[in-house]
């Protein structure tokens, strides 16, 4: 099946729960990324371990250094250097992000969206190689179910990256450290948690870029109609 416009029937593919949480995450991640870069700009250096300073040799990444901000003003919220405001906005959307994840998880379990559409089954893994080859040839299947590569990608983001971002964020919080000091220890220290948090942000940014490219390649009108209204046009014979 090629990436030509599908000619099958419209099917109801995305529930209101899926669409609502999708757009909530999209808004949250926009503000979290740009305020996160504002916070990072205050000290654009990443370390491993529990502490940092002149007495330690644990730097893994250092940006800037010539007196100018490591991250340009257009890529941060607020655009001027304002750590306090950036932190307030960041934490506000972080808690909305966490609440959305719990709402999505509950709905996904109750509607079987998690087991049916997100978690790859053994048959999906058997077809993964062929599905990757089809994507590399820009041959997309328009069916009711997600393909193996889609399932693996979404499962990685929802089950691995999202919880990693939340847990590493909490590991950097003094308040969370007071309640659950073991969380910081799991990551090998607050500085390692900060580095992993930054790495997770980079991976999510890469996922977003690939996600947008796939939408454009597979048919943006059909894909956007699906995530806005729930209705998706399948290939002929792939409605079930």
Short mmCIF file of N, CA, C and O in Angstrom, two decimals, residues 16-155:
data_model
loop_
_atom_site.label_atom_id
_atom_site.label_comp_id
_atom_site.label_asym_id
_atom_site.label_seq_id
_atom_site.Cartn_x
_atom_site.Cartn_y
_atom_site.Cartn_z
N UNK A 16 -12.37 10.89 22.32
CA UNK A 16 -12.25 12.23 22.89
C UNK A 16 -11.15 12.27 23.95
O UNK A 16 -10.45 13.29 24.10
N UNK A 17 -10.98 11.18 24.71
CA UNK A 17 -9.93 11.13 25.72
C UNK A 17 -8.56 11.24 25.07
O UNK A 17 -7.69 11.97 25.55
N UNK A 18 -8.36 10.49 23.98
CA UNK A 18 -7.07 10.53 23.29
C UNK A 18 -6.79 11.91 22.71
O UNK A 18 -5.69 12.44 22.84
N UNK A 19 -7.82 12.49 22.09
CA UNK A 19 -7.63 13.81 21.46
C UNK A 19 -7.37 14.89 22.52
O UNK A 19 -6.50 15.74 22.35
N UNK A 20 -8.14 14.84 23.60
CA UNK A 20 -7.99 15.87 24.63
C UNK A 20 -6.63 15.83 25.29
O UNK A 20 -5.99 16.87 25.48
N UNK A 21 -6.17 14.64 25.66
CA UNK A 21 -4.87 14.53 26.30
C UNK A 21 -3.74 14.84 25.32
O UNK A 21 -2.71 15.40 25.71
N UNK A 22 -3.91 14.49 24.07
CA UNK A 22 -2.91 14.81 23.05
C UNK A 22 -2.66 16.32 22.97
O UNK A 22 -1.52 16.78 23.02
N UNK A 23 -3.74 17.10 22.90
CA UNK A 23 -3.58 18.54 22.77
C UNK A 23 -3.14 19.19 24.08
O UNK A 23 -2.42 20.20 24.09
N UNK A 24 -3.52 18.59 25.21
CA UNK A 24 -3.04 19.09 26.49
C UNK A 24 -1.53 18.91 26.59
O UNK A 24 -0.80 19.83 27.01
N UNK A 25 -1.04 17.74 26.19
CA UNK A 25 0.40 17.50 26.18
C UNK A 25 1.12 18.43 25.21
O UNK A 25 2.20 18.92 25.52
N UNK A 26 0.53 18.66 24.05
CA UNK A 26 1.17 19.52 23.05
C UNK A 26 1.39 20.92 23.62
O UNK A 26 2.47 21.51 23.48
N UNK A 27 0.36 21.46 24.28
CA UNK A 27 0.47 22.79 24.88
C UNK A 27 1.49 22.78 26.02
O UNK A 27 2.35 23.65 26.12
N UNK A 28 1.39 21.78 26.88
CA UNK A 28 2.31 21.69 28.02
C UNK A 28 3.76 21.58 27.56
O UNK A 28 4.65 22.27 28.08
N UNK A 29 4.02 20.72 26.58
CA UNK A 29 5.39 20.50 26.14
C UNK A 29 5.98 21.74 25.48
O UNK A 29 7.18 22.00 25.59
N UNK A 30 5.13 22.53 24.82
CA UNK A 30 5.61 23.78 24.23
C UNK A 30 6.15 24.70 25.33
O UNK A 30 7.28 25.20 25.24
N UNK A 31 5.35 24.92 26.36
CA UNK A 31 5.78 25.81 27.44
C UNK A 31 6.89 25.18 28.29
O UNK A 31 7.80 25.89 28.75
N UNK A 32 6.83 23.87 28.50
CA UNK A 32 7.87 23.22 29.30
C UNK A 32 9.23 23.29 28.60
O UNK A 32 10.26 23.52 29.25
N UNK A 33 9.24 23.09 27.30
CA UNK A 33 10.51 23.12 26.56
C UNK A 33 11.14 24.52 26.60
O UNK A 33 12.32 24.68 26.90
N UNK A 34 10.32 25.54 26.33
CA UNK A 34 10.87 26.89 26.22
C UNK A 34 11.21 27.49 27.59
O UNK A 34 12.18 28.22 27.74
N UNK A 35 10.41 27.17 28.62
CA UNK A 35 10.79 27.62 29.96
C UNK A 35 11.95 26.78 30.50
O UNK A 35 12.78 27.29 31.27
N UNK A 36 12.01 25.52 30.09
CA UNK A 36 13.14 24.68 30.48
C UNK A 36 14.46 25.24 29.95
O UNK A 36 15.48 25.23 30.64
N UNK A 37 14.43 25.74 28.71
CA UNK A 37 15.63 26.35 28.15
C UNK A 37 15.96 27.66 28.86
O UNK A 37 17.14 28.02 28.99
N UNK A 38 14.94 28.37 29.32
CA UNK A 38 15.16 29.57 30.13
C UNK A 38 15.90 29.20 31.42
O UNK A 38 16.87 29.87 31.82
N UNK A 39 15.45 28.14 32.07
CA UNK A 39 16.09 27.68 33.30
C UNK A 39 17.51 27.19 33.02
O UNK A 39 18.45 27.50 33.77
N UNK A 40 17.68 26.45 31.94
CA UNK A 40 19.00 25.94 31.58
C UNK A 40 19.96 27.08 31.29
O UNK A 40 21.16 27.01 31.60
N UNK A 41 19.46 28.17 30.71
CA UNK A 41 20.30 29.32 30.38
C UNK A 41 20.96 29.94 31.60
O UNK A 41 22.01 30.57 31.50
N UNK A 42 20.32 29.78 32.76
CA UNK A 42 20.88 30.35 33.99
C UNK A 42 22.21 29.69 34.35
O UNK A 42 23.08 30.31 34.97
N UNK A 43 22.36 28.43 33.96
CA UNK A 43 23.63 27.71 34.17
C UNK A 43 23.72 26.62 33.10
O UNK A 43 23.36 25.47 33.36
N UNK A 44 24.19 26.96 31.90
CA UNK A 44 24.18 26.02 30.77
C UNK A 44 25.30 24.99 30.81
O UNK A 44 26.07 24.85 29.86
N UNK A 45 25.39 24.28 31.90
CA UNK A 45 26.39 23.23 32.06
C UNK A 45 25.71 22.01 32.67
O UNK A 45 24.87 22.15 33.57
N UNK A 46 26.06 20.83 32.18
CA UNK A 46 25.49 19.60 32.70
C UNK A 46 26.58 18.75 33.33
O UNK A 46 27.71 18.70 32.84
N UNK A 47 26.21 18.07 34.42
CA UNK A 47 27.16 17.27 35.17
C UNK A 47 26.58 15.88 35.44
O UNK A 47 25.39 15.63 35.25
N UNK A 48 27.46 15.01 35.95
CA UNK A 48 27.04 13.72 36.48
C UNK A 48 27.38 13.67 37.96
O UNK A 48 28.40 14.22 38.38
N UNK A 49 26.51 13.05 38.74
CA UNK A 49 26.77 12.92 40.16
C UNK A 49 25.80 13.72 41.01
O UNK A 49 24.77 14.20 40.54
N UNK A 50 26.16 13.88 42.27
CA UNK A 50 25.27 14.55 43.22
C UNK A 50 25.55 16.03 43.34
O UNK A 50 24.68 16.82 43.69
N UNK A 51 26.80 16.45 43.05
CA UNK A 51 27.19 17.83 43.25
C UNK A 51 27.98 18.34 42.05
O UNK A 51 28.37 17.58 41.17
N UNK A 52 28.21 19.67 42.05
CA UNK A 52 29.00 20.28 40.98
C UNK A 52 29.78 21.45 41.56
O UNK A 52 29.48 21.94 42.65
N UNK A 53 30.78 21.91 40.83
CA UNK A 53 31.58 23.04 41.31
C UNK A 53 33.00 22.91 40.83
O UNK A 53 33.37 21.97 40.11
N UNK A 54 33.84 23.87 41.25
CA UNK A 54 35.22 23.90 40.78
C UNK A 54 36.02 22.69 41.27
O UNK A 54 37.01 22.31 40.66
N UNK A 55 35.58 22.10 42.37
CA UNK A 55 36.34 20.99 42.94
C UNK A 55 36.00 19.65 42.29
O UNK A 55 36.59 18.63 42.64
N UNK A 56 35.09 19.66 41.33
CA UNK A 56 34.65 18.42 40.70
C UNK A 56 35.01 18.41 39.22
O UNK A 56 35.03 19.45 38.56
N UNK A 57 35.27 17.23 38.72
CA UNK A 57 35.56 17.06 37.29
C UNK A 57 34.49 16.14 36.70
O UNK A 57 34.78 15.02 36.29
N UNK A 58 33.26 16.61 36.72
CA UNK A 58 32.15 15.76 36.29
C UNK A 58 31.28 16.43 35.23
O UNK A 58 30.12 16.09 35.06
N UNK A 59 31.84 17.39 34.50
CA UNK A 59 31.08 18.08 33.46
C UNK A 59 30.94 17.19 32.23
O UNK A 59 31.92 16.58 31.78
N UNK A 60 29.72 17.11 31.68
CA UNK A 60 29.49 16.33 30.46
C UNK A 60 29.07 17.20 29.29
O UNK A 60 29.16 16.79 28.14
N UNK A 61 28.62 18.44 29.55
CA UNK A 61 28.24 19.35 28.47
C UNK A 61 28.32 20.78 28.97
O UNK A 61 27.84 21.09 30.06
N UNK A 62 28.93 21.64 28.16
CA UNK A 62 29.02 23.05 28.50
C UNK A 62 28.71 23.86 27.24
O UNK A 62 29.37 23.68 26.21
N UNK A 63 27.70 24.73 27.32
CA UNK A 63 27.33 25.56 26.19
C UNK A 63 27.61 27.02 26.51
O UNK A 63 27.62 27.42 27.67
N UNK A 64 27.78 27.81 25.48
CA UNK A 64 28.04 29.23 25.68
C UNK A 64 29.47 29.43 26.17
O UNK A 64 30.38 28.66 25.88
N UNK A 65 29.67 30.51 26.93
CA UNK A 65 30.98 30.79 27.47
C UNK A 65 31.62 32.05 26.95
O UNK A 65 32.65 32.48 27.44
N UNK A 66 31.01 32.67 25.92
CA UNK A 66 31.57 33.90 25.36
C UNK A 66 30.86 35.15 25.87
O UNK A 66 31.03 36.23 25.33
N UNK A 67 30.04 34.98 26.91
CA UNK A 67 29.30 36.12 27.45
C UNK A 67 27.88 36.23 26.95
O UNK A 67 27.05 36.87 27.59
N UNK A 68 27.58 35.60 25.82
CA UNK A 68 26.22 35.62 25.29
C UNK A 68 25.46 34.41 25.81
O UNK A 68 26.05 33.39 26.18
N UNK A 69 24.10 34.49 25.85
CA UNK A 69 23.32 33.36 26.35
C UNK A 69 23.55 32.09 25.51
O UNK A 69 23.72 32.16 24.29
N UNK A 70 23.57 30.94 26.17
CA UNK A 70 23.76 29.68 25.46
C UNK A 70 22.59 29.39 24.53
O UNK A 70 22.76 28.87 23.43
N UNK A 71 21.39 29.75 24.98
CA UNK A 71 20.17 29.56 24.19
C UNK A 71 19.67 30.94 23.77
O UNK A 71 19.52 31.82 24.61
N UNK A 72 19.40 31.17 22.48
CA UNK A 72 18.95 32.49 22.04
C UNK A 72 17.62 32.88 22.66
O UNK A 72 16.81 32.02 23.03
N UNK A 73 17.38 34.19 22.77
CA UNK A 73 16.19 34.70 23.45
C UNK A 73 14.90 34.22 22.79
O UNK A 73 13.91 33.99 23.49
N UNK A 74 14.90 34.06 21.45
CA UNK A 74 13.65 33.66 20.77
C UNK A 74 13.23 32.23 21.13
O UNK A 74 12.09 31.85 20.91
N UNK A 75 14.14 31.45 21.72
CA UNK A 75 13.84 30.05 22.04
C UNK A 75 13.51 29.85 23.51
O UNK A 75 13.41 28.71 23.96
N UNK A 76 13.32 30.93 24.27
CA UNK A 76 13.02 30.80 25.69
C UNK A 76 11.76 31.57 26.06
O UNK A 76 11.36 32.51 25.37
N UNK A 77 11.14 31.15 27.12
CA UNK A 77 10.01 31.88 27.74
C UNK A 77 10.35 32.10 29.21
O UNK A 77 10.60 31.13 29.93
N UNK A 78 10.38 33.40 29.64
CA UNK A 78 10.30 34.65 28.86
C UNK A 78 11.52 34.81 27.95
O UNK A 78 12.53 34.12 28.14
N UNK A 79 11.44 35.74 26.99
CA UNK A 79 12.54 35.92 26.06
C UNK A 79 13.76 36.54 26.75
O UNK A 79 14.90 36.21 26.42
N UNK A 80 13.53 37.44 27.72
CA UNK A 80 14.66 37.99 28.48
C UNK A 80 15.04 37.03 29.59
O UNK A 80 14.26 36.15 29.95
N UNK A 81 16.25 37.17 30.10
CA UNK A 81 16.69 36.30 31.18
C UNK A 81 15.89 36.59 32.44
O UNK A 81 16.00 37.66 33.04
N UNK A 82 15.02 35.65 32.82
CA UNK A 82 14.15 35.82 33.99
C UNK A 82 13.89 34.43 34.56
O UNK A 82 12.88 33.80 34.26
N UNK A 83 14.82 33.98 35.38
CA UNK A 83 14.76 32.62 35.91
C UNK A 83 13.53 32.40 36.76
O UNK A 83 12.88 31.35 36.66
N UNK A 84 13.16 33.36 37.60
CA UNK A 84 12.02 33.20 38.51
C UNK A 84 10.73 32.97 37.73
O UNK A 84 9.96 32.04 38.03
N UNK A 85 10.47 33.81 36.73
CA UNK A 85 9.24 33.65 35.93
C UNK A 85 9.28 32.35 35.15
O UNK A 85 8.26 31.64 35.05
N UNK A 86 10.44 32.01 34.59
CA UNK A 86 10.56 30.75 33.86
C UNK A 86 10.23 29.56 34.73
O UNK A 86 9.55 28.63 34.29
N UNK A 87 10.70 29.56 35.98
CA UNK A 87 10.44 28.46 36.90
C UNK A 87 8.95 28.37 37.26
O UNK A 87 8.39 27.27 37.32
N UNK A 88 8.31 29.50 37.49
CA UNK A 88 6.88 29.50 37.83
C UNK A 88 6.06 28.90 36.69
O UNK A 88 5.19 28.03 36.90
N UNK A 89 6.31 29.36 35.48
CA UNK A 89 5.57 28.84 34.31
C UNK A 89 5.89 27.37 34.10
O UNK A 89 5.00 26.56 33.80
N UNK A 90 7.14 27.00 34.27
CA UNK A 90 7.57 25.61 34.06
C UNK A 90 6.84 24.68 35.02
O UNK A 90 6.30 23.64 34.61
N UNK A 91 6.82 25.02 36.30
CA UNK A 91 6.18 24.16 37.29
C UNK A 91 4.67 24.11 37.09
O UNK A 91 4.04 23.06 37.32
N UNK A 92 4.06 25.21 36.67
CA UNK A 92 2.62 25.24 36.43
C UNK A 92 2.25 24.22 35.35
O UNK A 92 1.35 23.38 35.55
N UNK A 93 2.95 24.26 34.23
CA UNK A 93 2.62 23.34 33.14
C UNK A 93 3.12 21.92 33.43
O UNK A 93 2.57 20.95 32.90
N UNK A 94 4.13 21.80 34.29
CA UNK A 94 4.59 20.46 34.67
C UNK A 94 3.50 19.69 35.40
O UNK A 94 3.28 18.50 35.16
N UNK A 95 2.79 20.37 36.32
CA UNK A 95 1.73 19.69 37.05
C UNK A 95 0.53 19.38 36.16
O UNK A 95 -0.13 18.35 36.33
N UNK A 96 0.24 20.25 35.20
CA UNK A 96 -0.82 19.94 34.23
C UNK A 96 -0.40 18.72 33.41
O UNK A 96 -1.21 17.83 33.11
N UNK A 97 0.87 18.67 33.04
CA UNK A 97 1.41 17.53 32.30
C UNK A 97 1.23 16.23 33.07
O UNK A 97 0.79 15.21 32.53
N UNK A 98 1.56 16.26 34.38
CA UNK A 98 1.42 15.07 35.22
C UNK A 98 -0.04 14.65 35.32
O UNK A 98 -0.38 13.46 35.19
N UNK A 99 -0.93 15.62 35.56
CA UNK A 99 -2.36 15.31 35.68
C UNK A 99 -2.89 14.71 34.37
O UNK A 99 -3.68 13.76 34.40
N UNK A 100 -2.44 15.25 33.25
CA UNK A 100 -2.87 14.72 31.95
C UNK A 100 -2.43 13.28 31.76
O UNK A 100 -3.16 12.46 31.22
N UNK A 101 -1.22 12.98 32.22
CA UNK A 101 -0.72 11.60 32.09
C UNK A 101 -1.59 10.64 32.89
O UNK A 101 -1.91 9.54 32.41
N UNK A 102 -1.99 11.03 34.09
CA UNK A 102 -2.84 10.16 34.90
C UNK A 102 -4.22 9.99 34.26
O UNK A 102 -4.78 8.89 34.26
N UNK A 103 -4.78 11.08 33.71
CA UNK A 103 -6.07 11.00 33.02
C UNK A 103 -5.96 10.08 31.82
O UNK A 103 -6.81 9.21 31.58
N UNK A 104 -4.91 10.27 31.03
CA UNK A 104 -4.72 9.42 29.84
C UNK A 104 -4.58 7.96 30.23
O UNK A 104 -5.18 7.08 29.61
N UNK A 105 -3.76 7.67 31.26
CA UNK A 105 -3.52 6.29 31.66
C UNK A 105 -4.81 5.62 32.11
O UNK A 105 -5.10 4.47 31.73
N UNK A 106 -5.61 6.33 32.92
CA UNK A 106 -6.88 5.75 33.38
C UNK A 106 -7.80 5.47 32.20
O UNK A 106 -8.40 4.38 32.11
N UNK A 107 -7.95 6.44 31.30
CA UNK A 107 -8.82 6.26 30.14
C UNK A 107 -8.28 5.18 29.21
O UNK A 107 -9.04 4.38 28.65
N UNK A 108 -6.96 5.13 29.04
CA UNK A 108 -6.35 4.15 28.13
C UNK A 108 -6.54 2.73 28.64
O UNK A 108 -6.72 1.79 27.85
N UNK A 109 -6.50 2.57 29.95
CA UNK A 109 -6.72 1.23 30.52
C UNK A 109 -8.19 0.84 30.42
O UNK A 109 -8.53 -0.28 30.01
N UNK A 110 -9.09 1.76 30.76
CA UNK A 110 -10.52 1.46 30.74
C UNK A 110 -11.04 1.20 29.33
O UNK A 110 -11.93 0.35 29.14
N UNK A 111 -10.53 1.91 28.34
CA UNK A 111 -11.01 1.75 26.95
C UNK A 111 -10.17 0.73 26.17
O UNK A 111 -10.43 0.53 25.00
N UNK A 112 -9.17 0.16 26.82
CA UNK A 112 -8.25 -0.79 26.20
C UNK A 112 -7.38 -0.14 25.12
O UNK A 112 -6.78 -0.81 24.29
N UNK A 113 -7.31 1.18 25.12
CA UNK A 113 -6.45 1.89 24.17
C UNK A 113 -4.98 1.54 24.40
O UNK A 113 -4.20 1.40 23.45
N UNK A 114 -4.62 1.36 25.67
CA UNK A 114 -3.23 1.06 26.00
C UNK A 114 -2.81 -0.30 25.46
O UNK A 114 -1.80 -0.42 24.77
N UNK A 115 -3.60 -1.33 25.76
CA UNK A 115 -3.23 -2.68 25.33
C UNK A 115 -3.46 -2.91 23.85
O UNK A 115 -2.71 -3.65 23.19
N UNK A 116 -4.48 -2.26 23.28
CA UNK A 116 -4.83 -2.49 21.88
C UNK A 116 -4.00 -1.66 20.91
O UNK A 116 -3.58 -2.15 19.85
N UNK A 117 -3.75 -0.39 21.28
CA UNK A 117 -3.16 0.54 20.32
C UNK A 117 -1.75 1.01 20.65
O UNK A 117 -1.05 1.53 19.77
N UNK A 118 -1.31 0.87 21.89
CA UNK A 118 -0.02 1.44 22.28
C UNK A 118 1.05 0.36 22.51
O UNK A 118 2.13 0.42 21.90
N UNK A 119 0.77 -0.60 23.36
CA UNK A 119 1.78 -1.60 23.69
C UNK A 119 1.95 -2.59 22.53
O UNK A 119 0.98 -3.24 22.13
N UNK A 120 3.15 -2.71 21.96
CA UNK A 120 3.36 -3.63 20.84
C UNK A 120 3.19 -5.08 21.29
O UNK A 120 3.70 -5.48 22.34
N UNK A 121 2.47 -5.85 20.50
CA UNK A 121 2.32 -7.29 20.76
C UNK A 121 3.41 -8.04 19.99
O UNK A 121 4.15 -7.45 19.20
N UNK A 122 3.49 -9.34 20.22
CA UNK A 122 4.53 -10.14 19.55
C UNK A 122 4.38 -10.07 18.03
O UNK A 122 5.37 -10.02 17.30
N UNK A 123 3.13 -10.06 17.55
CA UNK A 123 2.93 -9.98 16.10
C UNK A 123 3.40 -8.65 15.53
O UNK A 123 3.83 -8.57 14.38
N UNK A 124 3.31 -7.59 16.34
CA UNK A 124 3.81 -6.29 15.91
C UNK A 124 5.32 -6.31 15.77
O UNK A 124 5.87 -5.78 14.79
N UNK A 125 6.00 -6.91 16.72
CA UNK A 125 7.46 -6.96 16.66
C UNK A 125 7.93 -7.82 15.49
O UNK A 125 8.99 -7.53 14.90
N UNK A 126 7.15 -8.83 15.12
CA UNK A 126 7.51 -9.65 13.97
C UNK A 126 7.40 -8.86 12.67
O UNK A 126 8.11 -9.14 11.70
N UNK A 127 6.52 -7.87 12.64
CA UNK A 127 6.31 -7.07 11.43
C UNK A 127 7.07 -5.75 11.47
O UNK A 127 6.96 -4.94 10.55
N UNK A 128 7.87 -5.53 12.53
CA UNK A 128 8.53 -4.24 12.71
C UNK A 128 9.52 -3.94 11.59
O UNK A 128 9.56 -2.81 11.07
N UNK A 129 10.34 -4.93 11.22
CA UNK A 129 11.33 -4.71 10.17
C UNK A 129 10.70 -4.28 8.86
O UNK A 129 11.17 -3.34 8.20
N UNK A 130 9.64 -4.94 8.48
CA UNK A 130 8.95 -4.59 7.23
C UNK A 130 8.32 -3.21 7.33
O UNK A 130 8.34 -2.44 6.36
N UNK A 131 7.78 -2.88 8.50
CA UNK A 131 7.14 -1.58 8.67
C UNK A 131 8.18 -0.45 8.60
O UNK A 131 7.92 0.61 8.01
N UNK A 132 9.36 -0.67 9.17
CA UNK A 132 10.42 0.32 9.07
C UNK A 132 10.83 0.52 7.61
O UNK A 132 11.02 1.65 7.14
N UNK A 133 10.95 -0.59 6.88
CA UNK A 133 11.32 -0.50 5.46
C UNK A 133 10.26 0.27 4.68
O UNK A 133 10.59 1.08 3.79
N UNK A 134 8.98 0.04 4.99
CA UNK A 134 7.91 0.78 4.31
C UNK A 134 8.00 2.27 4.60
O UNK A 134 7.81 3.11 3.70
N UNK A 135 8.30 2.63 5.84
CA UNK A 135 8.42 4.05 6.19
C UNK A 135 9.60 4.70 5.46
O UNK A 135 9.50 5.84 5.01
N UNK A 136 10.71 3.97 5.35
CA UNK A 136 11.86 4.51 4.65
C UNK A 136 11.56 4.73 3.17
O UNK A 136 12.19 5.59 2.53
N UNK A 137 10.61 3.96 2.63
CA UNK A 137 10.21 4.12 1.22
C UNK A 137 9.00 5.05 1.09
O UNK A 137 8.46 5.20 0.00
N UNK A 138 8.60 5.66 2.21
CA UNK A 138 7.43 6.54 2.25
C UNK A 138 6.17 5.80 1.77
O UNK A 138 5.34 6.35 1.05
N UNK A 139 6.05 4.56 2.17
CA UNK A 139 4.85 3.76 1.90
C UNK A 139 4.12 3.60 3.23
O UNK A 139 4.56 2.87 4.11
N UNK A 140 3.00 4.30 3.35
CA UNK A 140 2.28 4.33 4.62
C UNK A 140 0.96 3.58 4.51
O UNK A 140 0.28 3.65 3.50
N UNK A 141 0.63 2.86 5.59
CA UNK A 141 -0.63 2.11 5.67
C UNK A 141 -1.63 2.92 6.48
O UNK A 141 -1.33 3.39 7.58
N UNK A 142 -2.82 3.09 5.93
CA UNK A 142 -3.87 3.85 6.60
C UNK A 142 -4.93 2.87 7.08
O UNK A 142 -5.85 2.52 6.34
N UNK A 143 -4.80 2.41 8.31
CA UNK A 143 -5.73 1.44 8.85
C UNK A 143 -6.30 1.89 10.18
O UNK A 143 -5.91 2.93 10.73
N UNK A 144 -7.20 1.10 10.73
CA UNK A 144 -7.79 1.43 12.03
C UNK A 144 -6.74 1.39 13.13
O UNK A 144 -6.75 2.22 14.04
N UNK A 145 -5.85 0.42 13.06
CA UNK A 145 -4.83 0.24 14.10
C UNK A 145 -3.53 0.93 13.73
O UNK A 145 -3.23 1.14 12.56
N UNK A 146 -2.76 1.30 14.74
CA UNK A 146 -1.42 1.82 14.51
C UNK A 146 -0.53 0.71 13.99
O UNK A 146 -0.70 -0.46 14.31
N UNK A 147 0.48 1.09 13.20
CA UNK A 147 1.46 0.13 12.72
C UNK A 147 2.47 -0.19 13.81
O UNK A 147 2.54 0.49 14.85
N UNK A 148 3.30 -1.22 13.61
CA UNK A 148 4.29 -1.61 14.62
C UNK A 148 5.23 -0.48 15.02
O UNK A 148 5.53 -0.30 16.20
N UNK A 149 5.74 0.29 14.05
CA UNK A 149 6.66 1.37 14.37
C UNK A 149 5.96 2.48 15.15
O UNK A 149 6.55 3.06 16.08
N UNK A 150 4.70 2.78 14.79
CA UNK A 150 3.94 3.76 15.55
C UNK A 150 3.76 3.31 17.00
O UNK A 150 3.96 4.09 17.94
N UNK A 151 3.37 2.06 17.19
CA UNK A 151 3.15 1.54 18.54
C UNK A 151 4.43 1.62 19.37
O UNK A 151 4.41 2.06 20.53
N UNK A 152 5.54 1.21 18.77
CA UNK A 152 6.81 1.22 19.50
C UNK A 152 7.21 2.65 19.85
O UNK A 152 7.67 2.91 20.97
N UNK A 153 7.00 3.57 18.92
CA UNK A 153 7.36 4.98 19.17
C UNK A 153 6.49 5.58 20.26
O UNK A 153 7.00 6.22 21.20
N UNK A 154 5.16 5.38 20.16
CA UNK A 154 4.25 5.95 21.15
C UNK A 154 4.48 5.32 22.52
O UNK A 154 4.42 6.00 23.55
N UNK A 155 4.73 4.00 22.56
CA UNK A 155 4.97 3.34 23.83
C UNK A 155 6.24 3.86 24.48
O UNK A 155 6.29 4.07 25.70
#
